[in-house]
PDB file of C-alpha atoms in Angstrom:
ATOM      1  CA  ASP Y 378      -8.467  -8.188 -13.759  1.00  0.00           C
ATOM      2  CA  VAL Y 379      -8.608  -8.177  -9.979  1.00  0.00           C
ATOM      3  CA  LYS Y 380     -11.260  -5.894  -8.669  1.00  0.00           C
ATOM      4  CA  VAL Y 381     -11.340  -4.544  -5.137  1.00  0.00           C
ATOM      5  CA  THR Y 382     -14.289  -2.344  -4.345  1.00  0.00           C
ATOM      6  CA  GLN Y 383     -15.011  -0.203  -1.325  1.00  0.00           C
ATOM      7  CA  SER Y 384     -18.504   0.742  -0.248  1.00  0.00           C
ATOM      8  CA  SER Y 385     -18.038   4.507  -0.256  1.00  0.00           C
ATOM      9  CA  ARG Y 386     -15.597   6.932  -1.866  1.00  0.00           C
ATOM     10  CA  TYR Y 387     -16.404   9.735   0.574  1.00  0.00           C
ATOM     11  CA  LEU Y 388     -17.950   9.550   4.016  1.00  0.00           C
ATOM     12  CA  VAL Y 389     -18.671  12.192   6.659  1.00  0.00           C
ATOM     13  CA  LYS Y 390     -19.476  11.092  10.195  1.00  0.00           C
ATOM     14  CA  ARG Y 391     -19.799  12.705  13.587  1.00  0.00           C
ATOM     15  CA  THR Y 392     -17.624  12.065  16.625  1.00  0.00           C
ATOM     16  CA  GLY Y 393     -18.861   9.061  18.567  1.00  0.00           C
ATOM     17  CA  GLU Y 394     -20.683   7.428  15.661  1.00  0.00           C
ATOM     18  CA  LYS Y 395     -20.080   3.793  14.778  1.00  0.00           C
ATOM     19  CA  VAL Y 396     -18.677   3.566  11.271  1.00  0.00           C
ATOM     20  CA  PHE Y 397     -18.555   0.585   8.930  1.00  0.00           C
ATOM     21  CA  LEU Y 398     -16.249   0.485   5.921  1.00  0.00           C
ATOM     22  CA  GLU Y 399     -16.844  -2.416   3.562  1.00  0.00           C
ATOM     23  CA  CYS Y 400     -14.424  -3.995   1.116  1.00  0.00           C
ATOM     24  CA  VAL Y 401     -15.182  -6.686  -1.444  1.00  0.00           C
ATOM     25  CA  GLN Y 402     -12.782  -8.501  -3.785  1.00  0.00           C
ATOM     26  CA  ASP Y 403     -13.784 -10.719  -6.659  1.00  0.00           C
ATOM     27  CA  MET Y 404     -10.673 -12.872  -7.168  1.00  0.00           C
ATOM     28  CA  ASP Y 405     -11.034 -15.403  -4.373  1.00  0.00           C
ATOM     29  CA  HIS Y 406      -7.992 -13.978  -2.582  1.00  0.00           C
ATOM     30  CA  GLU Y 407      -7.147 -15.446   0.798  1.00  0.00           C
ATOM     31  CA  ASN Y 408      -5.575 -12.361   2.296  1.00  0.00           C
ATOM     32  CA  MET Y 409      -7.184  -8.974   2.862  1.00  0.00           C
ATOM     33  CA  PHE Y 410      -5.860  -5.787   4.443  1.00  0.00           C
ATOM     34  CA  TRP Y 411      -6.965  -2.416   5.778  1.00  0.00           C
ATOM     35  CA  TYR Y 412      -4.602   0.563   5.673  1.00  0.00           C
ATOM     36  CA  ARG Y 413      -4.908   4.219   6.347  1.00  0.00           C
ATOM     37  CA  GLN Y 414      -2.971   6.818   4.413  1.00  0.00           C
ATOM     38  CA  ASP Y 415      -2.095  10.184   5.928  1.00  0.00           C
ATOM     39  CA  PRO Y 416       0.124  12.922   4.484  1.00  0.00           C
ATOM     40  CA  GLY Y 417       3.738  12.417   5.451  1.00  0.00           C
ATOM     41  CA  LEU Y 418       3.022   9.059   7.079  1.00  0.00           C
ATOM     42  CA  GLY Y 419       2.545   6.811   4.073  1.00  0.00           C
ATOM     43  CA  LEU Y 420       0.437   3.666   4.299  1.00  0.00           C
ATOM     44  CA  ARG Y 421       0.012   2.179   7.751  1.00  0.00           C
ATOM     45  CA  LEU Y 422      -1.495  -1.251   8.302  1.00  0.00           C
ATOM     46  CA  ILE Y 423      -4.486  -1.367  10.633  1.00  0.00           C
ATOM     47  CA  TYR Y 424      -5.585  -5.015  10.437  1.00  0.00           C
ATOM     48  CA  PHE Y 425      -5.292  -7.917   8.066  1.00  0.00           C
ATOM     49  CA  SER Y 426      -6.955 -11.266   7.592  1.00  0.00           C
ATOM     50  CA  TYR Y 427      -5.408 -14.403   6.113  1.00  0.00           C
ATOM     51  CA  ASP Y 428      -8.586 -16.478   6.136  1.00  0.00           C
ATOM     52  CA  VAL Y 429     -12.287 -16.308   6.890  1.00  0.00           C
ATOM     53  CA  LYS Y 430     -12.919 -15.390  10.529  1.00  0.00           C
ATOM     54  CA  MET Y 431      -9.170 -14.909  11.079  1.00  0.00           C
ATOM     55  CA  LYS Y 432      -7.660 -11.517  11.825  1.00  0.00           C
ATOM     56  CA  GLU Y 433      -4.339 -10.079  12.894  1.00  0.00           C
ATOM     57  CA  LYS Y 434      -3.461  -6.659  14.238  1.00  0.00           C
ATOM     58  CA  GLY Y 435      -1.299  -4.441  12.132  1.00  0.00           C
ATOM     59  CA  ASP Y 436       0.745  -1.471  13.256  1.00  0.00           C
ATOM     60  CA  ILE Y 437      -2.101   0.817  14.357  1.00  0.00           C
ATOM     61  CA  PRO Y 438      -5.135  -1.275  15.440  1.00  0.00           C
ATOM     62  CA  GLU Y 439      -6.236   0.961  18.314  1.00  0.00           C
ATOM     63  CA  GLY Y 440      -9.758   2.305  17.848  1.00  0.00           C
ATOM     64  CA  TYR Y 441     -10.570  -0.185  15.079  1.00  0.00           C
ATOM     65  CA  SER Y 442     -11.970  -3.672  14.736  1.00  0.00           C
ATOM     66  CA  VAL Y 443     -12.560  -5.898  11.712  1.00  0.00           C
ATOM     67  CA  SER Y 444     -14.836  -8.649  10.556  1.00  0.00           C
ATOM     68  CA  ARG Y 445     -14.393 -11.296   7.901  1.00  0.00           C
ATOM     69  CA  GLU Y 446     -17.395 -13.597   7.715  1.00  0.00           C
ATOM     70  CA  LYS Y 447     -17.025 -14.375   4.016  1.00  0.00           C
ATOM     71  CA  LYS Y 448     -13.889 -14.812   1.954  1.00  0.00           C
ATOM     72  CA  GLU Y 449     -14.655 -11.955  -0.409  1.00  0.00           C
ATOM     73  CA  ARG Y 450     -15.627  -9.369   2.204  1.00  0.00           C
ATOM     74  CA  PHE Y 451     -13.550  -7.596   4.838  1.00  0.00           C
ATOM     75  CA  SER Y 452     -15.108  -4.908   7.028  1.00  0.00           C
ATOM     76  CA  LEU Y 453     -13.398  -2.232   9.069  1.00  0.00           C
ATOM     77  CA  ILE Y 454     -15.323  -0.912  12.061  1.00  0.00           C
ATOM     78  CA  LEU Y 455     -14.724   2.276  13.971  1.00  0.00           C
ATOM     79  CA  GLU Y 456     -16.562   1.625  17.221  1.00  0.00           C
ATOM     80  CA  SER Y 457     -16.690   5.294  18.232  1.00  0.00           C
ATOM     81  CA  ALA Y 458     -15.302   7.585  15.580  1.00  0.00           C
ATOM     82  CA  SER Y 459     -12.927  10.339  16.625  1.00  0.00           C
ATOM     83  CA  THR Y 460     -11.535  13.306  14.719  1.00  0.00           C
ATOM     84  CA  ASN Y 461      -8.057  11.749  14.597  1.00  0.00           C
ATOM     85  CA  GLN Y 462      -9.532   8.952  12.500  1.00  0.00           C
ATOM     86  CA  THR Y 463     -10.153  11.363   9.654  1.00  0.00           C
ATOM     87  CA  SER Y 464      -8.094   9.778   6.883  1.00  0.00           C
ATOM     88  CA  MET Y 465      -8.011   7.931   3.580  1.00  0.00           C
ATOM     89  CA  TYR Y 466      -8.788   4.245   4.176  1.00  0.00           C
ATOM     90  CA  LEU Y 467      -7.502   1.716   1.690  1.00  0.00           C
ATOM     91  CA  CYS Y 468      -8.455  -1.927   1.384  1.00  0.00           C
ATOM     92  CA  ALA Y 469      -6.220  -4.446  -0.370  1.00  0.00           C
ATOM     93  CA  SER Y 470      -6.252  -8.137  -1.146  1.00  0.00           C
ATOM     94  CA  LYS Y 471      -3.803 -10.732  -2.403  1.00  0.00           C
ATOM     95  CA  ARG Y 472      -3.509 -14.384  -3.170  1.00  0.00           C
ATOM     96  CA  GLY Y 473      -1.675 -16.550  -0.686  1.00  0.00           C
ATOM     97  CA  GLY Y 474       1.975 -17.155  -1.493  1.00  0.00           C
ATOM     98  CA  VAL Y 475       2.528 -13.993  -3.542  1.00  0.00           C
ATOM     99  CA  ASN Y 476       3.570 -10.530  -2.486  1.00  0.00           C
ATOM    100  CA  GLU Y 477       1.605  -8.229  -4.740  1.00  0.00           C
ATOM    101  CA  GLN Y 478      -1.415  -6.626  -3.143  1.00  0.00           C
ATOM    102  CA  PHE Y 479      -4.273  -5.139  -5.128  1.00  0.00           C
ATOM    103  CA  PHE Y 480      -5.876  -2.017  -3.763  1.00  0.00           C
ATOM    104  CA  GLY Y 481      -9.363  -0.602  -3.831  1.00  0.00           C
ATOM    105  CA  PRO Y 482     -10.032   3.055  -4.707  1.00  0.00           C
ATOM    106  CA  GLY Y 483     -10.091   4.175  -1.080  1.00  0.00           C
ATOM    107  CA  THR Y 484     -12.632   5.811   1.210  1.00  0.00           C
ATOM    108  CA  ARG Y 485     -12.001   9.380   2.315  1.00  0.00           C
ATOM    109  CA  LEU Y 486     -13.500   9.512   5.825  1.00  0.00           C
ATOM    110  CA  THR Y 487     -14.046  12.812   7.599  1.00  0.00           C
ATOM    111  CA  VAL Y 488     -15.033  12.765  11.264  1.00  0.00           C
ATOM    112  CA  LEU Y 489     -16.490  16.048  12.496  1.00  0.00           C
TER     113      LEU Y 489
ATOM    114  CA  ASP F1222      11.238   2.598  13.868  1.00  0.00           C
ATOM    115  CA  GLN F1223      10.936   3.023  10.136  1.00  0.00           C
ATOM    116  CA  GLN F1224      12.118  -0.061   8.273  1.00  0.00           C
ATOM    117  CA  VAL F1225      11.513   1.320   4.780  1.00  0.00           C
ATOM    118  CA  LYS F1226      12.612   4.863   4.145  1.00  0.00           C
ATOM    119  CA  GLN F1227      11.993   7.171   1.232  1.00  0.00           C
ATOM    120  CA  ASN F1228      14.013  10.203   2.220  1.00  0.00           C
ATOM    121  CA  SER F1229      12.846  12.499  -0.568  1.00  0.00           C
ATOM    122  CA  PRO F1230       9.251  13.629  -0.039  1.00  0.00           C
ATOM    123  CA  SER F1231       9.164  15.177  -3.498  1.00  0.00           C
ATOM    124  CA  LEU F1232      11.010  15.239  -6.810  1.00  0.00           C
ATOM    125  CA  SER F1233      10.592  17.426  -9.885  1.00  0.00           C
ATOM    126  CA  VAL F1234      11.860  16.318 -13.270  1.00  0.00           C
ATOM    127  CA  GLN F1235      11.623  17.729 -16.767  1.00  0.00           C
ATOM    128  CA  GLU F1236       9.609  15.745 -19.298  1.00  0.00           C
ATOM    129  CA  GLY F1237      11.837  13.388 -21.278  1.00  0.00           C
ATOM    130  CA  ARG F1238      14.544  13.207 -18.600  1.00  0.00           C
ATOM    131  CA  ILE F1239      15.217  10.392 -16.158  1.00  0.00           C
ATOM    132  CA  SER F1240      13.416  10.191 -12.814  1.00  0.00           C
ATOM    133  CA  ILE F1241      15.235   8.343 -10.037  1.00  0.00           C
ATOM    134  CA  LEU F1242      13.330   7.507  -6.892  1.00  0.00           C
ATOM    135  CA  ASN F1243      15.239   6.053  -3.975  1.00  0.00           C
ATOM    136  CA  CYS F1244      14.359   3.730  -1.131  1.00  0.00           C
ATOM    137  CA  ASP F1245      16.423   2.402   1.782  1.00  0.00           C
ATOM    138  CA  TYR F1246      15.580  -0.395   4.155  1.00  0.00           C
ATOM    139  CA  THR F1247      16.941  -1.624   7.461  1.00  0.00           C
ATOM    140  CA  ASN F1248      15.477  -5.120   7.860  1.00  0.00           C
ATOM    141  CA  SER F1249      17.835  -7.703   6.386  1.00  0.00           C
ATOM    142  CA  MET F1250      14.969 -10.215   6.313  1.00  0.00           C
ATOM    143  CA  PHE F1251      13.254  -8.328   3.495  1.00  0.00           C
ATOM    144  CA  ASP F1252      13.484 -10.454   0.365  1.00  0.00           C
ATOM    145  CA  TYR F1253      11.010  -8.933  -2.056  1.00  0.00           C
ATOM    146  CA  PHE F1254      10.468  -5.320  -3.002  1.00  0.00           C
ATOM    147  CA  LEU F1255       7.667  -3.560  -4.832  1.00  0.00           C
ATOM    148  CA  TRP F1256       6.913  -0.110  -6.174  1.00  0.00           C
ATOM    149  CA  TYR F1257       3.401   1.268  -6.217  1.00  0.00           C
ATOM    150  CA  LYS F1258       2.116   4.377  -7.930  1.00  0.00           C
ATOM    151  CA  LYS F1259      -0.742   6.416  -6.501  1.00  0.00           C
ATOM    152  CA  TYR F1260      -2.782   9.193  -8.053  1.00  0.00           C
ATOM    153  CA  PRO F1261      -4.844  11.479  -5.787  1.00  0.00           C
ATOM    154  CA  ALA F1262      -8.199  10.024  -4.729  1.00  0.00           C
ATOM    155  CA  GLU F1263      -7.275   6.588  -6.116  1.00  0.00           C
ATOM    156  CA  GLY F1264      -5.834   3.448  -4.600  1.00  0.00           C
ATOM    157  CA  PRO F1265      -2.182   2.525  -5.210  1.00  0.00           C
ATOM    158  CA  THR F1266      -1.485   0.441  -8.298  1.00  0.00           C
ATOM    159  CA  PHE F1267       1.348  -2.028  -8.584  1.00  0.00           C
ATOM    160  CA  LEU F1268       4.141  -0.880 -10.854  1.00  0.00           C
ATOM    161  CA  ILE F1269       7.139  -3.201 -10.694  1.00  0.00           C
ATOM    162  CA  SER F1270       8.846  -5.570  -8.259  1.00  0.00           C
ATOM    163  CA  ILE F1271      12.164  -7.285  -7.654  1.00  0.00           C
ATOM    164  CA  SER F1272      13.240 -10.337  -5.740  1.00  0.00           C
ATOM    165  CA  SER F1273      16.358 -10.251  -3.592  1.00  0.00           C
ATOM    166  CA  ILE F1274      17.993 -12.854  -5.831  1.00  0.00           C
ATOM    167  CA  LYS F1275      18.142 -10.251  -8.617  1.00  0.00           C
ATOM    168  CA  ASP F1276      19.777  -6.855  -8.847  1.00  0.00           C
ATOM    169  CA  LYS F1277      17.728  -5.444 -11.703  1.00  0.00           C
ATOM    170  CA  ASN F1278      14.256  -5.782 -13.164  1.00  0.00           C
ATOM    171  CA  GLU F1279      13.001  -3.911 -16.184  1.00  0.00           C
ATOM    172  CA  ASP F1280       9.513  -3.289 -17.549  1.00  0.00           C
ATOM    173  CA  GLY F1281       9.263  -0.814 -20.385  1.00  0.00           C
ATOM    174  CA  ARG F1282      10.223   2.649 -19.155  1.00  0.00           C
ATOM    175  CA  PHE F1283      10.551   1.418 -15.565  1.00  0.00           C
ATOM    176  CA  THR F1284      13.622  -0.263 -14.081  1.00  0.00           C
ATOM    177  CA  VAL F1285      14.204  -1.182 -10.464  1.00  0.00           C
ATOM    178  CA  PHE F1286      17.733  -1.696  -9.141  1.00  0.00           C
ATOM    179  CA  LEU F1287      18.537  -3.470  -5.897  1.00  0.00           C
ATOM    180  CA  ASN F1288      21.789  -3.160  -3.952  1.00  0.00           C
ATOM    181  CA  LYS F1289      21.488  -5.663  -1.116  1.00  0.00           C
ATOM    182  CA  SER F1290      24.795  -4.815   0.526  1.00  0.00           C
ATOM    183  CA  ALA F1291      23.719  -1.183   0.802  1.00  0.00           C
ATOM    184  CA  LYS F1292      20.091  -2.090   1.564  1.00  0.00           C
ATOM    185  CA  HIS F1293      19.064   0.298  -1.157  1.00  0.00           C
ATOM    186  CA  LEU F1294      16.777   0.178  -4.127  1.00  0.00           C
ATOM    187  CA  SER F1295      15.893   2.692  -6.770  1.00  0.00           C
ATOM    188  CA  LEU F1296      13.239   3.128  -9.437  1.00  0.00           C
ATOM    189  CA  HIS F1297      14.293   4.663 -12.737  1.00  0.00           C
ATOM    190  CA  ILE F1298      11.735   6.074 -15.144  1.00  0.00           C
ATOM    191  CA  VAL F1299      13.073   6.835 -18.617  1.00  0.00           C
ATOM    192  CA  PRO F1300      11.849   8.931 -20.315  1.00  0.00           C
ATOM    193  CA  SER F1301       9.636  10.661 -17.776  1.00  0.00           C
ATOM    194  CA  GLN F1302       6.186  11.735 -18.930  1.00  0.00           C
ATOM    195  CA  PRO F1303       3.663  14.148 -17.374  1.00  0.00           C
ATOM    196  CA  GLY F1304       1.328  11.190 -16.727  1.00  0.00           C
ATOM    197  CA  ASP F1305       3.988   9.768 -14.403  1.00  0.00           C
ATOM    198  CA  SER F1306       3.268  12.569 -11.933  1.00  0.00           C
ATOM    199  CA  ALA F1307       2.041  10.717  -8.839  1.00  0.00           C
ATOM    200  CA  VAL F1308       3.149   9.544  -5.413  1.00  0.00           C
ATOM    201  CA  TYR F1309       5.408   6.511  -5.540  1.00  0.00           C
ATOM    202  CA  PHE F1310       5.582   4.095  -2.628  1.00  0.00           C
ATOM    203  CA  CYS F1311       8.342   1.607  -2.016  1.00  0.00           C
ATOM    204  CA  ALA F1312       7.267  -1.563  -0.178  1.00  0.00           C
ATOM    205  CA  ALA F1313       9.066  -4.608   1.190  1.00  0.00           C
ATOM    206  CA  SER F1314       8.107  -8.113   2.224  1.00  0.00           C
ATOM    207  CA  ASP F1315      10.124 -10.395   4.480  1.00  0.00           C
ATOM    208  CA  VAL F1316      10.997 -14.021   4.047  1.00  0.00           C
ATOM    209  CA  GLY F1317       9.676 -15.202   7.382  1.00  0.00           C
ATOM    210  CA  SER F1318       6.848 -17.617   7.841  1.00  0.00           C
ATOM    211  CA  GLY F1319       3.719 -16.796   9.748  1.00  0.00           C
ATOM    212  CA  ALA F1320       2.123 -13.400   9.959  1.00  0.00           C
ATOM    213  CA  GLY F1321       5.162 -11.519   8.732  1.00  0.00           C
ATOM    214  CA  SER F1322       5.056 -13.057   5.301  1.00  0.00           C
ATOM    215  CA  TYR F1323       1.594 -11.704   4.620  1.00  0.00           C
ATOM    216  CA  GLN F1324       2.490  -8.105   5.128  1.00  0.00           C
ATOM    217  CA  LEU F1325       4.092  -5.351   3.143  1.00  0.00           C
ATOM    218  CA  THR F1326       5.989  -2.573   4.883  1.00  0.00           C
ATOM    219  CA  PHE F1327       5.618   0.717   3.028  1.00  0.00           C
ATOM    220  CA  GLY F1328       7.753   3.800   2.852  1.00  0.00           C
ATOM    221  CA  LYS F1329       6.180   7.220   3.249  1.00  0.00           C
ATOM    222  CA  GLY F1330       6.189   7.922  -0.461  1.00  0.00           C
ATOM    223  CA  THR F1331       7.826  10.344  -2.891  1.00  0.00           C
ATOM    224  CA  LYS F1332       5.724  12.758  -4.882  1.00  0.00           C
ATOM    225  CA  LEU F1333       7.027  12.942  -8.443  1.00  0.00           C
ATOM    226  CA  SER F1334       6.158  15.937 -10.601  1.00  0.00           C
ATOM    227  CA  VAL F1335       7.066  15.723 -14.278  1.00  0.00           C
ATOM    228  CA  ILE F1336       7.122  19.180 -15.809  1.00  0.00           C
ATOM    229  CA  PRO F1337       6.114  19.477 -19.487  1.00  0.00           C
TER     230      PRO F1337
END
C-alpha cells in the first residue's frame, strides 16, 4: 500500500512565524503535490514537483514556497505565516504516467 | 474560472436507496476523471475513475457514468450505507503534455449524508 505521511496532524503558529510542513512518501513516486482545503472552496493546488529539485506553481502559490531535495520528501514552507493561511494542508503523490494521486492524512494549521 | 463544478454542496439519502452525485466540466481537454471520498480530519481516498474512451465504470456498489457530449459525469452508489457519509470530490486530468498532465483539477465537493 502507498503510504503518504505528514509531519503533524495539528499545528498552531503565530502570525509572522516561518512554518515548515513535511511530507514523505514511501513508494518512489516521481510526482508530489501540496493542496489546501477550505470549506466551500474544495482542494486548491499550491505547488507540485515532478522530480527532485523541480517545482511548479499551482493555482495559489502566493505566500508559499516548496523544497524537494530528495525524491521521497516534499516540504511546504510558509515564509511568514498569516491568519488567512489557516487551513487544512494536504500532501499527495503519484507515479509518473498515471492519474491517481495518493493523499496523506492532512495537517490542520491554525495561524493566530 | 471553475473548470470542474459540483453544483450540489450537500445531499441527503436514506440508507438502502441510491445516491447520485453529479459533476460538470468545461475543459474539453479533460480525458480522465476520478472520484475521491473524504472523511473529516482525513486525507481524500481514491474511489473510482473513468477514462474518456468509456461511458461507464463499475466497482461494487459504485458506478461512474460519463457523458462527454454533455461534459457531465455522475457517481452512483447503490445501495447507500451510513458509512458512505463523507465529502465526495470529482477530479479531472487533461490529455496535454507538460505540466498540465501532472495535475488534477478538483471540484468543490458534495457532502453526502446517508440517514439510517
